[in-house]
Amino acid sequence: LRLTRLRSPEEWKKAAEERRKARLEKKRQEEEEKRKREEEALKRAAEDPEYAREYARQKLEEQELEKEREKKLAELQAELAKVRYQQAQLAQELGLEGWDLSELGVESPEDLDPKRLRARLMQEVGDIDEDPTLKGGAGMVASRTIRTLTNRLKAVERNLVRELAHNHELRAQVLGEEAALSPEEVLDLSPEGGLGFRKRLQKEAEEKGATKGDIKREKERIAEERIVHLMETDPEKAEAVIRARELLRGMHMWARDLGRRVEAETKVDPAEVKRRAELVKAFLKASEEAKALEAALRRFNRDTEEAASKIQNRDPAAFRVEIEPLEDEEFLARLREDVAETARMELTKSFFDL
């Protein structure tokens, strides 16, 4: 991929405006087609009593499905609000700056539910019958409030993952004692366009009796072979890889030494490290649950031909959204990958900053 030029702010703004107009035009066309279908159906119903009865039954069923959709949407939003509130509480317990919930005005999950927050704001300000713009204004304030808090929670998530990439003691408590990042994990030496089978193959090797030491030695052998190949095809890149591996090994050696010294001299309280690790783990796991709920809400609200077909065929599954609980092992596997990826990004940035 060759980057030839960057868009100017004006071009970004123009492209965004074009996308907005395209969405509005698509919505207008869909509404126009729906209106035409309704007119044709009503005209036919006026001439055919049997069709009129069937059409009335169909409309009632569609209304029931719409009620079910609204109910499910409210349940998903309420569940997401609970998870976000849990994250906010954990951020406060971690002692992070700017996360005093009393100052933020967040007293319960309802304060992070768009519908409930909007209703509360309208009650506090005045009567909606006296000012028809009140509902829209309250909705804008509620959306902006929740969006701002959500963005801050996502920033906390990124910072905690970055901390795990740098803090060996915390990483060991969250991911386990064997969570040290090896140079090969931080510096990905796999060929471009790799198929991503490394983790699966490692599991298969362990099932066939290979020890972690055997796997580590095999990884080292493969890495050396790739470096030899690079020396023949791209000597400069090979030298950079060798320097990077040596640098990383040195960094990990010093990290282990310094970690032992800090523990001996400053007497870091293991109970405090463990407490913080539990809070970090709970926060990041809640982040994964929030992402799953957000994805479900996006799928739930997406207006696709498939969903329209299900509604037309009166299929209750059109509004069914299932959220499976995240298993601890699955969460830790994802988190380990995120931490390793963050470490790789930090290393890449450090090379560019040299």
Tab-separated table of C-alpha atoms in Angstrom:
chain	number	residue	atom	x	y	z
A	1	LEU	CA	0.000	0.000	0.000
A	2	ARG	CA	1.525	3.273	-1.110
A	3	LEU	CA	0.270	6.466	0.462
A	4	THR	CA	0.510	9.124	-2.227
A	5	ARG	CA	-1.305	11.978	-0.502
A	6	LEU	CA	-3.537	12.854	2.433
A	7	ARG	CA	-6.987	14.363	2.175
A	8	SER	CA	-7.313	17.960	3.183
A	9	PRO	CA	-9.838	18.935	5.893
A	10	GLU	CA	-12.026	20.403	3.157
A	11	GLU	CA	-12.001	17.105	1.250
A	12	TRP	CA	-12.885	15.155	4.408
A	13	LYS	CA	-15.745	17.563	5.076
A	14	LYS	CA	-16.978	17.300	1.492
A	15	ALA	CA	-16.858	13.481	1.572
A	16	ALA	CA	-18.753	13.414	4.887
A	17	GLU	CA	-21.411	15.726	3.462
A	18	GLU	CA	-21.773	13.503	0.390
A	19	ARG	CA	-22.227	10.438	2.602
A	20	ARG	CA	-24.844	12.274	4.670
A	21	LYS	CA	-26.758	13.277	1.535
A	22	ALA	CA	-26.581	9.708	0.225
A	23	ARG	CA	-28.041	8.381	3.491
A	24	LEU	CA	-30.844	10.938	3.399
A	25	GLU	CA	-31.622	10.123	-0.227
A	26	LYS	CA	-31.705	6.398	0.510
A	27	LYS	CA	-34.039	7.008	3.450
A	28	ARG	CA	-36.274	9.218	1.298
A	29	GLN	CA	-36.495	6.556	-1.408
A	30	GLU	CA	-37.321	3.840	1.131
A	31	GLU	CA	-40.064	5.988	2.665
A	32	GLU	CA	-41.455	6.753	-0.791
A	33	GLU	CA	-41.537	3.059	-1.719
A	34	LYS	CA	-43.211	2.240	1.598
A	35	ARG	CA	-45.833	4.941	1.013
A	36	LYS	CA	-46.603	3.562	-2.453
A	37	ARG	CA	-46.959	0.035	-1.115
A	38	GLU	CA	-49.327	1.285	1.586
A	39	GLU	CA	-51.466	3.136	-0.983
A	40	GLU	CA	-51.675	0.087	-3.249
A	41	ALA	CA	-52.553	-2.160	-0.306
A	42	LEU	CA	-55.302	0.185	0.898
A	43	LYS	CA	-56.740	0.462	-2.611
A	44	ARG	CA	-56.803	-3.317	-2.965
A	45	ALA	CA	-58.278	-3.734	0.525
A	46	ALA	CA	-61.154	-1.419	-0.415
A	47	GLU	CA	-62.017	-3.714	-3.340
A	48	ASP	CA	-61.310	-7.116	-1.759
A	49	PRO	CA	-62.824	-7.819	1.724
A	50	GLU	CA	-60.789	-11.011	2.179
A	51	TYR	CA	-57.551	-9.174	1.412
A	52	ALA	CA	-58.661	-6.378	3.756
A	53	ARG	CA	-58.945	-8.855	6.637
A	54	GLU	CA	-55.534	-10.367	5.822
A	55	TYR	CA	-53.995	-6.899	5.495
A	56	ALA	CA	-55.430	-5.818	8.866
A	57	ARG	CA	-54.077	-8.977	10.521
A	58	GLN	CA	-50.661	-8.380	8.977
A	59	LYS	CA	-50.565	-4.770	10.220
A	60	LEU	CA	-51.457	-5.896	13.750
A	61	GLU	CA	-48.666	-8.469	13.705
A	62	GLU	CA	-46.200	-5.869	12.437
A	63	GLN	CA	-47.234	-3.574	15.281
A	64	GLU	CA	-46.589	-6.400	17.751
A	65	LEU	CA	-43.163	-6.994	16.207
A	66	GLU	CA	-42.396	-3.284	16.453
A	67	LYS	CA	-43.345	-3.317	20.137
A	68	GLU	CA	-41.085	-6.326	20.630
A	69	ARG	CA	-38.284	-4.493	18.838
A	70	GLU	CA	-38.665	-1.420	21.031
A	71	LYS	CA	-38.713	-3.593	24.149
A	72	LYS	CA	-35.570	-5.470	23.104
A	73	LEU	CA	-33.829	-2.218	22.184
A	74	ALA	CA	-34.606	-0.794	25.631
A	75	GLU	CA	-33.265	-3.973	27.273
A	76	LEU	CA	-30.007	-3.782	25.309
A	77	GLN	CA	-29.545	-0.094	26.100
A	78	ALA	CA	-30.240	-0.724	29.792
A	79	GLU	CA	-27.730	-3.604	29.845
A	80	LEU	CA	-25.097	-1.457	28.127
A	81	ALA	CA	-25.759	1.331	30.642
A	82	LYS	CA	-25.138	-1.124	33.514
A	83	VAL	CA	-21.815	-2.218	32.012
A	84	ARG	CA	-20.707	1.369	31.385
A	85	TYR	CA	-21.663	2.330	34.941
A	86	GLN	CA	-19.632	-0.620	36.231
A	87	GLN	CA	-16.659	0.639	34.212
A	88	ALA	CA	-17.070	4.145	35.610
A	89	GLN	CA	-17.130	2.752	39.158
A	90	LEU	CA	-13.959	0.739	38.478
A	91	ALA	CA	-12.234	3.814	37.034
A	92	GLN	CA	-13.098	5.644	40.253
A	93	GLU	CA	-11.800	2.745	42.400
A	94	LEU	CA	-8.565	2.748	40.396
A	95	GLY	CA	-8.096	6.354	41.513
A	96	LEU	CA	-7.914	7.723	37.967
A	97	GLU	CA	-8.007	11.485	37.639
A	98	GLY	CA	-11.355	12.960	36.631
A	99	TRP	CA	-13.417	9.926	37.625
A	100	ASP	CA	-15.228	11.171	40.712
A	101	LEU	CA	-18.734	9.975	39.880
A	102	SER	CA	-20.406	12.486	42.176
A	103	GLU	CA	-18.720	15.329	40.275
A	104	LEU	CA	-19.645	13.744	36.939
A	105	GLY	CA	-23.278	13.484	38.020
A	106	VAL	CA	-23.347	9.721	37.484
A	107	GLU	CA	-25.243	8.178	40.379
A	108	SER	CA	-26.782	5.068	38.783
A	109	PRO	CA	-26.888	3.100	35.501
A	110	GLU	CA	-29.963	5.125	34.525
A	111	ASP	CA	-27.680	8.145	34.107
A	112	LEU	CA	-25.998	6.306	31.208
A	113	ASP	CA	-29.183	5.103	29.491
A	114	PRO	CA	-30.070	7.539	26.639
A	115	LYS	CA	-33.832	7.105	26.944
A	116	ARG	CA	-33.977	7.397	30.728
A	117	LEU	CA	-31.513	10.274	30.837
A	118	ARG	CA	-33.530	12.172	28.241
A	119	ALA	CA	-36.734	11.626	30.237
A	120	ARG	CA	-35.058	12.834	33.420
A	121	LEU	CA	-33.707	15.944	31.700
A	122	MET	CA	-37.159	16.811	30.351
A	123	GLN	CA	-38.683	16.460	33.825
A	124	GLU	CA	-36.026	18.722	35.306
A	125	VAL	CA	-36.427	21.452	32.676
A	126	GLY	CA	-40.152	21.714	32.062
A	127	ASP	CA	-43.307	20.468	30.368
A	128	ILE	CA	-42.881	19.069	26.861
A	129	ASP	CA	-46.398	20.208	25.895
A	130	GLU	CA	-45.418	23.839	26.444
A	131	ASP	CA	-42.227	23.626	24.379
A	132	PRO	CA	-42.155	21.056	21.527
A	133	THR	CA	-38.398	21.557	21.052
A	134	LEU	CA	-37.706	20.336	24.591
A	135	LYS	CA	-37.756	16.649	23.657
A	136	GLY	CA	-35.243	17.115	20.840
A	137	GLY	CA	-32.985	19.319	22.950
A	138	ALA	CA	-33.010	16.873	25.851
A	139	GLY	CA	-32.193	14.046	23.449
A	140	MET	CA	-29.204	15.964	22.067
A	141	VAL	CA	-27.875	16.674	25.569
A	142	ALA	CA	-28.345	13.045	26.643
A	143	SER	CA	-26.581	11.712	23.536
A	144	ARG	CA	-23.673	14.136	23.911
A	145	THR	CA	-23.281	13.353	27.625
A	146	ILE	CA	-23.201	9.596	27.100
A	147	ARG	CA	-20.968	9.847	24.018
A	148	THR	CA	-18.427	11.951	25.925
A	149	LEU	CA	-18.342	9.550	28.867
A	150	THR	CA	-18.104	6.524	26.556
A	151	ASN	CA	-15.150	8.056	24.708
A	152	ARG	CA	-13.415	8.686	28.031
A	153	LEU	CA	-13.981	5.072	29.087
A	154	LYS	CA	-12.464	3.875	25.814
A	155	ALA	CA	-9.444	6.105	26.455
A	156	VAL	CA	-9.065	4.504	29.906
A	157	GLU	CA	-9.167	1.075	28.245
A	158	ARG	CA	-6.357	2.019	25.839
A	159	ASN	CA	-4.239	3.420	28.667
A	160	LEU	CA	-4.694	0.303	30.818
A	161	VAL	CA	-3.689	-1.993	27.946
A	162	ARG	CA	-0.618	0.195	27.402
A	163	GLU	CA	0.181	-0.041	31.112
A	164	LEU	CA	-0.039	-3.836	30.928
A	165	ALA	CA	2.426	-3.803	28.036
A	166	HIS	CA	4.976	-1.905	30.179
A	167	ASN	CA	4.290	-3.052	33.751
A	168	HIS	CA	5.572	-6.607	34.278
A	169	GLU	CA	4.169	-7.031	37.805
A	170	LEU	CA	0.693	-5.878	36.832
A	171	ARG	CA	0.737	-7.958	33.654
A	172	ALA	CA	1.744	-11.072	35.602
A	173	GLN	CA	-1.166	-10.568	38.020
A	174	VAL	CA	-3.719	-9.987	35.253
A	175	LEU	CA	-2.536	-12.459	32.614
A	176	GLY	CA	-0.542	-14.926	34.707
A	177	GLU	CA	3.111	-15.447	35.566
A	178	GLU	CA	3.886	-16.736	32.064
A	179	ALA	CA	2.687	-13.526	30.420
A	180	ALA	CA	6.150	-12.066	29.790
A	181	LEU	CA	6.360	-10.759	26.237
A	182	SER	CA	9.152	-12.448	24.309
A	183	PRO	CA	11.021	-10.580	21.546
A	184	GLU	CA	9.344	-12.806	18.963
A	185	GLU	CA	5.902	-11.836	20.265
A	186	VAL	CA	6.670	-8.134	20.281
A	187	LEU	CA	8.547	-8.128	16.996
A	188	ASP	CA	6.457	-10.181	14.593
A	189	LEU	CA	8.878	-11.961	12.266
A	190	SER	CA	6.198	-13.836	10.361
A	191	PRO	CA	6.263	-13.280	6.581
A	192	GLU	CA	3.962	-10.669	5.067
A	193	GLY	CA	0.516	-12.041	4.343
A	194	GLY	CA	0.754	-14.714	7.053
A	195	LEU	CA	-2.331	-16.823	7.621
A	196	GLY	CA	-2.427	-16.327	11.382
A	197	PHE	CA	-2.202	-20.015	12.316
A	198	ARG	CA	0.532	-19.580	14.948
A	199	LYS	CA	-1.663	-19.906	18.034
A	200	ARG	CA	-3.590	-22.888	16.660
A	201	LEU	CA	-0.391	-24.685	15.631
A	202	GLN	CA	1.146	-24.052	19.053
A	203	LYS	CA	-1.892	-25.615	20.721
A	204	GLU	CA	-1.722	-28.626	18.389
A	205	ALA	CA	1.999	-29.046	19.124
A	206	GLU	CA	1.318	-29.047	22.879
A	207	GLU	CA	-1.430	-31.637	22.412
A	208	LYS	CA	1.090	-33.868	20.584
A	209	GLY	CA	3.485	-33.758	23.515
A	210	ALA	CA	5.751	-30.829	22.697
A	211	THR	CA	6.858	-28.875	25.762
A	212	LYS	CA	6.977	-25.097	25.961
A	213	GLY	CA	10.764	-25.358	25.864
A	214	ASP	CA	10.587	-27.331	22.617
A	215	ILE	CA	8.231	-24.772	21.098
A	216	LYS	CA	10.454	-21.893	22.217
A	217	ARG	CA	13.557	-23.516	20.680
A	218	GLU	CA	11.671	-24.199	17.448
A	219	LYS	CA	10.488	-20.572	17.309
A	220	GLU	CA	14.083	-19.433	17.821
A	221	ARG	CA	15.294	-21.727	15.033
A	222	ILE	CA	12.630	-20.453	12.618
A	223	ALA	CA	13.438	-16.844	13.535
A	224	GLU	CA	17.139	-17.460	12.831
A	225	GLU	CA	16.305	-19.044	9.465
A	226	ARG	CA	14.209	-16.032	8.506
A	227	ILE	CA	16.997	-13.680	9.479
A	228	VAL	CA	19.444	-15.682	7.334
A	229	HIS	CA	16.981	-15.423	4.442
A	230	LEU	CA	16.660	-11.685	5.029
A	231	MET	CA	20.450	-11.319	4.993
A	232	GLU	CA	20.395	-12.668	1.446
A	233	THR	CA	17.404	-10.687	0.197
A	234	ASP	CA	17.463	-7.481	2.273
A	235	PRO	CA	20.627	-7.073	4.404
A	236	GLU	CA	19.573	-3.691	5.828
A	237	LYS	CA	16.249	-5.055	7.071
A	238	ALA	CA	18.009	-8.104	8.510
A	239	GLU	CA	20.423	-5.903	10.466
A	240	ALA	CA	17.496	-3.841	11.771
A	241	VAL	CA	15.746	-7.033	12.909
A	242	ILE	CA	18.884	-8.281	14.667
A	243	ARG	CA	19.350	-4.944	16.456
A	244	ALA	CA	15.679	-4.905	17.456
A	245	ARG	CA	15.856	-8.436	18.899
A	246	GLU	CA	18.987	-7.589	20.860
A	247	LEU	CA	17.387	-4.384	22.098
A	248	LEU	CA	14.242	-6.214	23.199
A	249	ARG	CA	16.175	-8.963	24.953
A	250	GLY	CA	18.178	-6.325	26.784
A	251	MET	CA	15.006	-4.466	27.722
A	252	HIS	CA	13.404	-7.618	29.132
A	253	MET	CA	16.585	-8.515	31.031
A	254	TRP	CA	16.735	-5.056	32.617
A	255	ALA	CA	12.981	-5.161	33.278
A	256	ARG	CA	13.378	-8.402	35.212
A	257	ASP	CA	16.381	-7.066	37.146
A	258	LEU	CA	14.743	-3.744	37.897
A	259	GLY	CA	11.523	-5.511	38.828
A	260	ARG	CA	13.363	-7.567	41.441
A	261	ARG	CA	15.184	-4.494	42.749
A	262	VAL	CA	12.009	-2.468	43.064
A	263	GLU	CA	10.343	-5.295	44.918
A	264	ALA	CA	13.313	-5.591	47.293
A	265	GLU	CA	14.047	-1.923	47.934
A	266	THR	CA	10.685	-0.176	47.782
A	267	LYS	CA	8.733	-3.140	49.150
A	268	VAL	CA	5.794	-2.932	46.794
A	269	ASP	CA	2.749	-4.256	48.606
A	270	PRO	CA	1.725	-7.477	46.791
A	271	ALA	CA	-1.810	-7.083	48.089
A	272	GLU	CA	-2.063	-3.614	46.510
A	273	VAL	CA	-0.700	-4.890	43.179
A	274	LYS	CA	-3.211	-7.739	43.276
A	275	ARG	CA	-6.075	-5.380	44.140
A	276	ARG	CA	-5.197	-3.076	41.245
A	277	ALA	CA	-4.821	-6.057	38.909
A	278	GLU	CA	-8.300	-7.284	39.808
A	279	LEU	CA	-9.754	-3.837	39.107
A	280	VAL	CA	-7.894	-3.566	35.783
A	281	LYS	CA	-9.029	-7.037	34.747
A	282	ALA	CA	-12.646	-6.288	35.687
A	283	PHE	CA	-12.559	-2.984	33.785
A	284	LEU	CA	-11.118	-4.528	30.615
A	285	LYS	CA	-13.537	-7.457	30.741
A	286	ALA	CA	-16.424	-5.004	31.080
A	287	SER	CA	-15.002	-3.181	28.033
A	288	GLU	CA	-15.269	-6.386	25.995
A	289	GLU	CA	-18.861	-6.881	27.157
A	290	ALA	CA	-19.686	-3.280	26.233
A	291	LYS	CA	-18.227	-3.781	22.747
A	292	ALA	CA	-20.397	-6.874	22.247
A	293	LEU	CA	-23.504	-4.955	23.338
A	294	GLU	CA	-22.652	-2.010	21.076
A	295	ALA	CA	-22.189	-4.385	18.132
A	296	ALA	CA	-25.548	-5.996	18.932
A	297	LEU	CA	-27.228	-2.589	19.011
A	298	ARG	CA	-25.728	-1.724	15.629
A	299	ARG	CA	-26.976	-5.000	14.120
A	300	PHE	CA	-30.322	-4.509	15.799
A	301	ASN	CA	-30.826	-1.041	14.316
A	302	ARG	CA	-29.398	-1.830	10.893
A	303	ASP	CA	-32.091	-1.545	8.215
A	304	THR	CA	-31.180	-4.316	5.755
A	305	GLU	CA	-33.188	-6.140	3.113
A	306	GLU	CA	-32.906	-9.335	5.155
A	307	ALA	CA	-34.418	-7.686	8.240
A	308	ALA	CA	-37.171	-6.127	6.131
A	309	SER	CA	-37.940	-9.529	4.622
A	310	LYS	CA	-38.173	-11.120	8.076
A	311	ILE	CA	-40.530	-8.389	9.245
A	312	GLN	CA	-42.652	-8.765	6.128
A	313	ASN	CA	-42.843	-12.523	6.719
A	314	ARG	CA	-43.724	-11.869	10.379
A	315	ASP	CA	-40.649	-13.695	11.661
A	316	PRO	CA	-40.123	-12.992	15.414
A	317	ALA	CA	-36.418	-13.827	14.964
A	318	ALA	CA	-36.036	-10.530	13.102
A	319	PHE	CA	-35.709	-8.761	16.452
A	320	ARG	CA	-33.873	-11.456	18.408
A	321	VAL	CA	-30.405	-10.517	19.601
A	322	GLU	CA	-28.437	-12.903	21.790
A	323	ILE	CA	-25.401	-11.831	23.815
A	324	GLU	CA	-23.257	-14.708	25.021
A	325	PRO	CA	-21.332	-14.180	28.275
A	326	LEU	CA	-17.589	-13.841	27.752
A	327	GLU	CA	-15.634	-16.762	29.207
A	328	ASP	CA	-12.597	-15.837	31.299
A	329	GLU	CA	-10.160	-17.851	29.166
A	330	GLU	CA	-11.476	-16.265	25.983
A	331	PHE	CA	-11.179	-12.796	27.509
A	332	LEU	CA	-7.590	-13.382	28.685
A	333	ALA	CA	-6.595	-14.719	25.254
A	334	ARG	CA	-7.959	-11.576	23.588
A	335	LEU	CA	-6.324	-9.335	26.161
A	336	ARG	CA	-2.940	-11.016	25.726
A	337	GLU	CA	-3.150	-10.387	21.967
A	338	ASP	CA	-4.111	-6.742	22.582
A	339	VAL	CA	-1.174	-6.250	24.973
A	340	ALA	CA	1.281	-7.837	22.521
A	341	GLU	CA	-0.091	-5.684	19.690
A	342	THR	CA	0.258	-2.556	21.835
A	343	ALA	CA	3.866	-3.495	22.615
A	344	ARG	CA	4.562	-3.896	18.888
A	345	MET	CA	3.024	-0.505	18.158
A	346	GLU	CA	5.068	1.135	20.922
A	347	LEU	CA	8.249	-0.443	19.531
A	348	THR	CA	7.441	0.706	15.998
A	349	LYS	CA	6.787	4.236	17.255
A	350	SER	CA	10.087	4.259	19.151
A	351	PHE	CA	11.974	3.357	15.962
A	352	PHE	CA	10.256	6.158	14.046
A	353	ASP	CA	11.125	8.590	16.835
A	354	LEU	CA	14.846	7.757	16.673
